[in-house]
Amino acid sequence: MQFDDIITRSPLMEAVLRSAHLIAQTDASVLITGESGTGKELVARAMHATSPRCKQAFITVNCAALPETLAESLLFGHRKGAFTGADSQHLGLIGAAEGGTLFLDEIGELPLTLQAKLLRFLESGEILPLGETQSKRLNVRVFAATHRDLYALAQTGAFRQDLFYRLNIIPVELPALRERKEDIELLGKHFLTQFAAQHKLPVASLAKEARQHLLRHAWKGNVRELRNLCERLSILLAGRDIGLTNLPLEIRSAAPQFSAAPFSLPETGINLEDLERDLLNQALERTQNNKTHAARLLGISRDALNYRLKKQAV
């Protein structure tokens, strides 16, 4: 997976990928955030592929799927006889990433007891496998990803604050699909073509009304949701035009997204650029220039906020 393989024409997503490409050349730890289905692992793989470690291992760990009783052994390894059933020495997933990159997906699900050991590894580069008395030094770069708000979890004690700040040295925040509407039709065509080839079927196409409703949909599952829909449609409607009636009910009934109290446009009109600039300034003032919190107030990602601040020169 390379950056060129990530399909987008959204200025917001392109800006994120440019930043990620620059970060890839360093050896710093990276925290990749974004809603489920936004492509966090794809970006992590692209960063590894363009980094100086590209010829070494890329080890993925789904922290949410680690069995709590075996998690420490699986991550840090163990020596033979360290516990009942340890019939041989185990290198551990961190050890398996020696010289390369360790990708910790859903880091917010990592048990608190292991967060302390992970923090020590990030700080010292050393691990202590179960049953060993001597630490082992490793050369591993760490990428972590989450769809959860780690800052909020850290404030409540559900995630270690020191680990959050250690991981958050260089954050990469991926925008939701609804924030990159330019990509919906582009990705839809790509997936329909891809799955037609995969299943050896004629390529289906999206009719105009179907495309309009895809743009209106909220895409809670983001790119993954769109991908799954396109696979289903490419099989059921192979070689046909996909019309509005062929779409799932939740998409057919989608309406333009408004807040509970929609803004009323004055009869005299407004200056949209001035309004956006004023809202950006208000959000920054209210949060004392904390961009993460300001973005949350405005209902956009941090990268979307930075994009708009740069555009408005705020």
PDB file of C-alpha atoms in Angstrom, residues 78-185:
ATOM      1  CA  HIS A  78       7.597 -14.986  27.376  1.00  0.00           C
ATOM      2  CA  ARG A  79      10.293 -17.484  28.207  1.00  0.00           C
ATOM      3  CA  LYS A  80       9.699 -21.217  28.270  1.00  0.00           C
ATOM      4  CA  GLY A  81       8.057 -22.273  31.532  1.00  0.00           C
ATOM      5  CA  ALA A  82       7.011 -18.734  32.478  1.00  0.00           C
ATOM      6  CA  PHE A  83       3.472 -19.977  33.146  1.00  0.00           C
ATOM      7  CA  THR A  84       1.374 -23.110  32.725  1.00  0.00           C
ATOM      8  CA  GLY A  85       1.229 -23.960  29.044  1.00  0.00           C
ATOM      9  CA  ALA A  86       4.323 -21.968  28.076  1.00  0.00           C
ATOM     10  CA  ASP A  87       5.990 -24.948  26.422  1.00  0.00           C
ATOM     11  CA  SER A  88       8.374 -22.866  24.328  1.00  0.00           C
ATOM     12  CA  GLN A  89       9.855 -19.411  24.179  1.00  0.00           C
ATOM     13  CA  HIS A  90       7.659 -16.808  22.470  1.00  0.00           C
ATOM     14  CA  LEU A  91       9.131 -13.728  20.798  1.00  0.00           C
ATOM     15  CA  GLY A  92       6.012 -11.572  21.147  1.00  0.00           C
ATOM     16  CA  LEU A  93       4.433  -9.251  18.592  1.00  0.00           C
ATOM     17  CA  ILE A  94       6.633  -6.312  19.569  1.00  0.00           C
ATOM     18  CA  GLY A  95       9.703  -8.468  19.114  1.00  0.00           C
ATOM     19  CA  ALA A  96       8.403  -9.663  15.745  1.00  0.00           C
ATOM     20  CA  ALA A  97       8.390  -6.022  14.585  1.00  0.00           C
ATOM     21  CA  GLU A  98      12.134  -5.586  15.285  1.00  0.00           C
ATOM     22  CA  GLY A  99      13.576  -3.077  12.817  1.00  0.00           C
ATOM     23  CA  GLY A 100      10.123  -2.334  11.423  1.00  0.00           C
ATOM     24  CA  THR A 101       6.772  -0.904  12.489  1.00  0.00           C
ATOM     25  CA  LEU A 102       4.234  -2.020  15.086  1.00  0.00           C
ATOM     26  CA  PHE A 103       0.661  -0.902  14.352  1.00  0.00           C
ATOM     27  CA  LEU A 104      -1.540  -0.931  17.450  1.00  0.00           C
ATOM     28  CA  ASP A 105      -5.096  -0.707  16.151  1.00  0.00           C
ATOM     29  CA  GLU A 106      -7.835   0.351  18.580  1.00  0.00           C
ATOM     30  CA  ILE A 107      -5.251   1.393  21.172  1.00  0.00           C
ATOM     31  CA  GLY A 108      -8.058   2.727  23.364  1.00  0.00           C
ATOM     32  CA  GLU A 109      -9.055  -0.868  24.132  1.00  0.00           C
ATOM     33  CA  LEU A 110      -5.638  -1.851  25.534  1.00  0.00           C
ATOM     34  CA  PRO A 111      -5.964  -2.892  29.217  1.00  0.00           C
ATOM     35  CA  LEU A 112      -4.622  -0.317  31.686  1.00  0.00           C
ATOM     36  CA  THR A 113      -2.147  -2.831  33.093  1.00  0.00           C
ATOM     37  CA  LEU A 114      -0.500  -3.142  29.676  1.00  0.00           C
ATOM     38  CA  GLN A 115      -0.577   0.584  29.003  1.00  0.00           C
ATOM     39  CA  ALA A 116       2.105   1.065  31.670  1.00  0.00           C
ATOM     40  CA  LYS A 117       4.373  -1.515  30.033  1.00  0.00           C
ATOM     41  CA  LEU A 118       3.773  -0.017  26.601  1.00  0.00           C
ATOM     42  CA  LEU A 119       4.675   3.433  27.930  1.00  0.00           C
ATOM     43  CA  ARG A 120       7.933   2.073  29.321  1.00  0.00           C
ATOM     44  CA  PHE A 121       8.762   0.528  25.953  1.00  0.00           C
ATOM     45  CA  LEU A 122       8.036   3.814  24.143  1.00  0.00           C
ATOM     46  CA  GLU A 123      10.201   5.732  26.593  1.00  0.00           C
ATOM     47  CA  SER A 124      13.144   3.326  26.858  1.00  0.00           C
ATOM     48  CA  GLY A 125      12.908   1.007  23.856  1.00  0.00           C
ATOM     49  CA  GLU A 126      13.062  -1.954  26.264  1.00  0.00           C
ATOM     50  CA  ILE A 127      10.658  -4.774  27.033  1.00  0.00           C
ATOM     51  CA  LEU A 128      10.652  -7.401  29.763  1.00  0.00           C
ATOM     52  CA  PRO A 129       9.136 -10.683  28.504  1.00  0.00           C
ATOM     53  CA  LEU A 130       7.222 -12.767  31.047  1.00  0.00           C
ATOM     54  CA  GLY A 131       9.566 -14.942  33.075  1.00  0.00           C
ATOM     55  CA  GLU A 132      12.693 -13.014  32.077  1.00  0.00           C
ATOM     56  CA  THR A 133      14.857 -11.056  34.532  1.00  0.00           C
ATOM     57  CA  GLN A 134      16.751  -8.985  31.966  1.00  0.00           C
ATOM     58  CA  SER A 135      15.155  -6.366  29.750  1.00  0.00           C
ATOM     59  CA  LYS A 136      15.562  -6.640  25.991  1.00  0.00           C
ATOM     60  CA  ARG A 137      16.195  -3.564  23.824  1.00  0.00           C
ATOM     61  CA  LEU A 138      14.316  -3.374  20.535  1.00  0.00           C
ATOM     62  CA  ASN A 139      14.262  -0.993  17.584  1.00  0.00           C
ATOM     63  CA  VAL A 140      10.574  -0.688  16.710  1.00  0.00           C
ATOM     64  CA  ARG A 141       8.536   2.265  15.480  1.00  0.00           C
ATOM     65  CA  VAL A 142       4.991   2.455  16.859  1.00  0.00           C
ATOM     66  CA  PHE A 143       1.858   3.607  15.059  1.00  0.00           C
ATOM     67  CA  ALA A 144      -1.356   3.615  17.113  1.00  0.00           C
ATOM     68  CA  ALA A 145      -4.906   4.147  15.889  1.00  0.00           C
ATOM     69  CA  THR A 146      -8.274   4.689  17.509  1.00  0.00           C
ATOM     70  CA  HIS A 147     -11.810   5.820  16.703  1.00  0.00           C
ATOM     71  CA  ARG A 148     -12.289   6.881  20.318  1.00  0.00           C
ATOM     72  CA  ASP A 149     -11.546  10.253  21.941  1.00  0.00           C
ATOM     73  CA  LEU A 150      -8.393   9.347  23.867  1.00  0.00           C
ATOM     74  CA  TYR A 151      -8.151  12.832  25.345  1.00  0.00           C
ATOM     75  CA  ALA A 152     -11.585  12.456  26.944  1.00  0.00           C
ATOM     76  CA  LEU A 153     -10.742   8.916  28.110  1.00  0.00           C
ATOM     77  CA  ALA A 154      -7.515  10.196  29.662  1.00  0.00           C
ATOM     78  CA  GLN A 155      -9.420  12.874  31.589  1.00  0.00           C
ATOM     79  CA  THR A 156     -11.658  10.227  33.167  1.00  0.00           C
ATOM     80  CA  GLY A 157      -8.811   7.788  33.910  1.00  0.00           C
ATOM     81  CA  ALA A 158      -9.986   5.213  31.378  1.00  0.00           C
ATOM     82  CA  PHE A 159      -6.726   5.731  29.466  1.00  0.00           C
ATOM     83  CA  ARG A 160      -3.342   6.713  30.888  1.00  0.00           C
ATOM     84  CA  GLN A 161      -2.667  10.411  30.398  1.00  0.00           C
ATOM     85  CA  ASP A 162       1.095   9.909  30.157  1.00  0.00           C
ATOM     86  CA  LEU A 163       0.647   7.297  27.423  1.00  0.00           C
ATOM     87  CA  PHE A 164      -1.782   9.546  25.548  1.00  0.00           C
ATOM     88  CA  TYR A 165       0.687  12.426  25.494  1.00  0.00           C
ATOM     89  CA  ARG A 166       3.522  10.081  24.519  1.00  0.00           C
ATOM     90  CA  LEU A 167       1.540   8.694  21.584  1.00  0.00           C
ATOM     91  CA  ASN A 168       0.106  12.053  20.568  1.00  0.00           C
ATOM     92  CA  ILE A 169       3.449  13.598  19.606  1.00  0.00           C
ATOM     93  CA  ILE A 170       2.422  13.617  15.952  1.00  0.00           C
ATOM     94  CA  PRO A 171      -1.345  13.147  15.459  1.00  0.00           C
ATOM     95  CA  VAL A 172      -2.859  12.308  12.068  1.00  0.00           C
ATOM     96  CA  GLU A 173      -6.634  12.815  12.022  1.00  0.00           C
ATOM     97  CA  LEU A 174      -8.557  11.305   9.116  1.00  0.00           C
ATOM     98  CA  PRO A 175     -11.739  13.099   8.023  1.00  0.00           C
ATOM     99  CA  ALA A 176     -15.070  11.305   7.903  1.00  0.00           C
ATOM    100  CA  LEU A 177     -16.452  10.488   4.452  1.00  0.00           C
ATOM    101  CA  ARG A 178     -19.209  13.092   4.909  1.00  0.00           C
ATOM    102  CA  GLU A 179     -16.414  15.703   5.188  1.00  0.00           C
ATOM    103  CA  ARG A 180     -14.939  14.630   1.844  1.00  0.00           C
ATOM    104  CA  LYS A 181     -18.050  14.401  -0.328  1.00  0.00           C
ATOM    105  CA  GLU A 182     -15.909  14.927  -3.427  1.00  0.00           C
ATOM    106  CA  ASP A 183     -14.718  11.361  -2.948  1.00  0.00           C
ATOM    107  CA  ILE A 184     -18.058   9.550  -2.648  1.00  0.00           C
ATOM    108  CA  GLU A 185     -18.783   9.161  -6.361  1.00  0.00           C
TER     109      GLU A 185
END
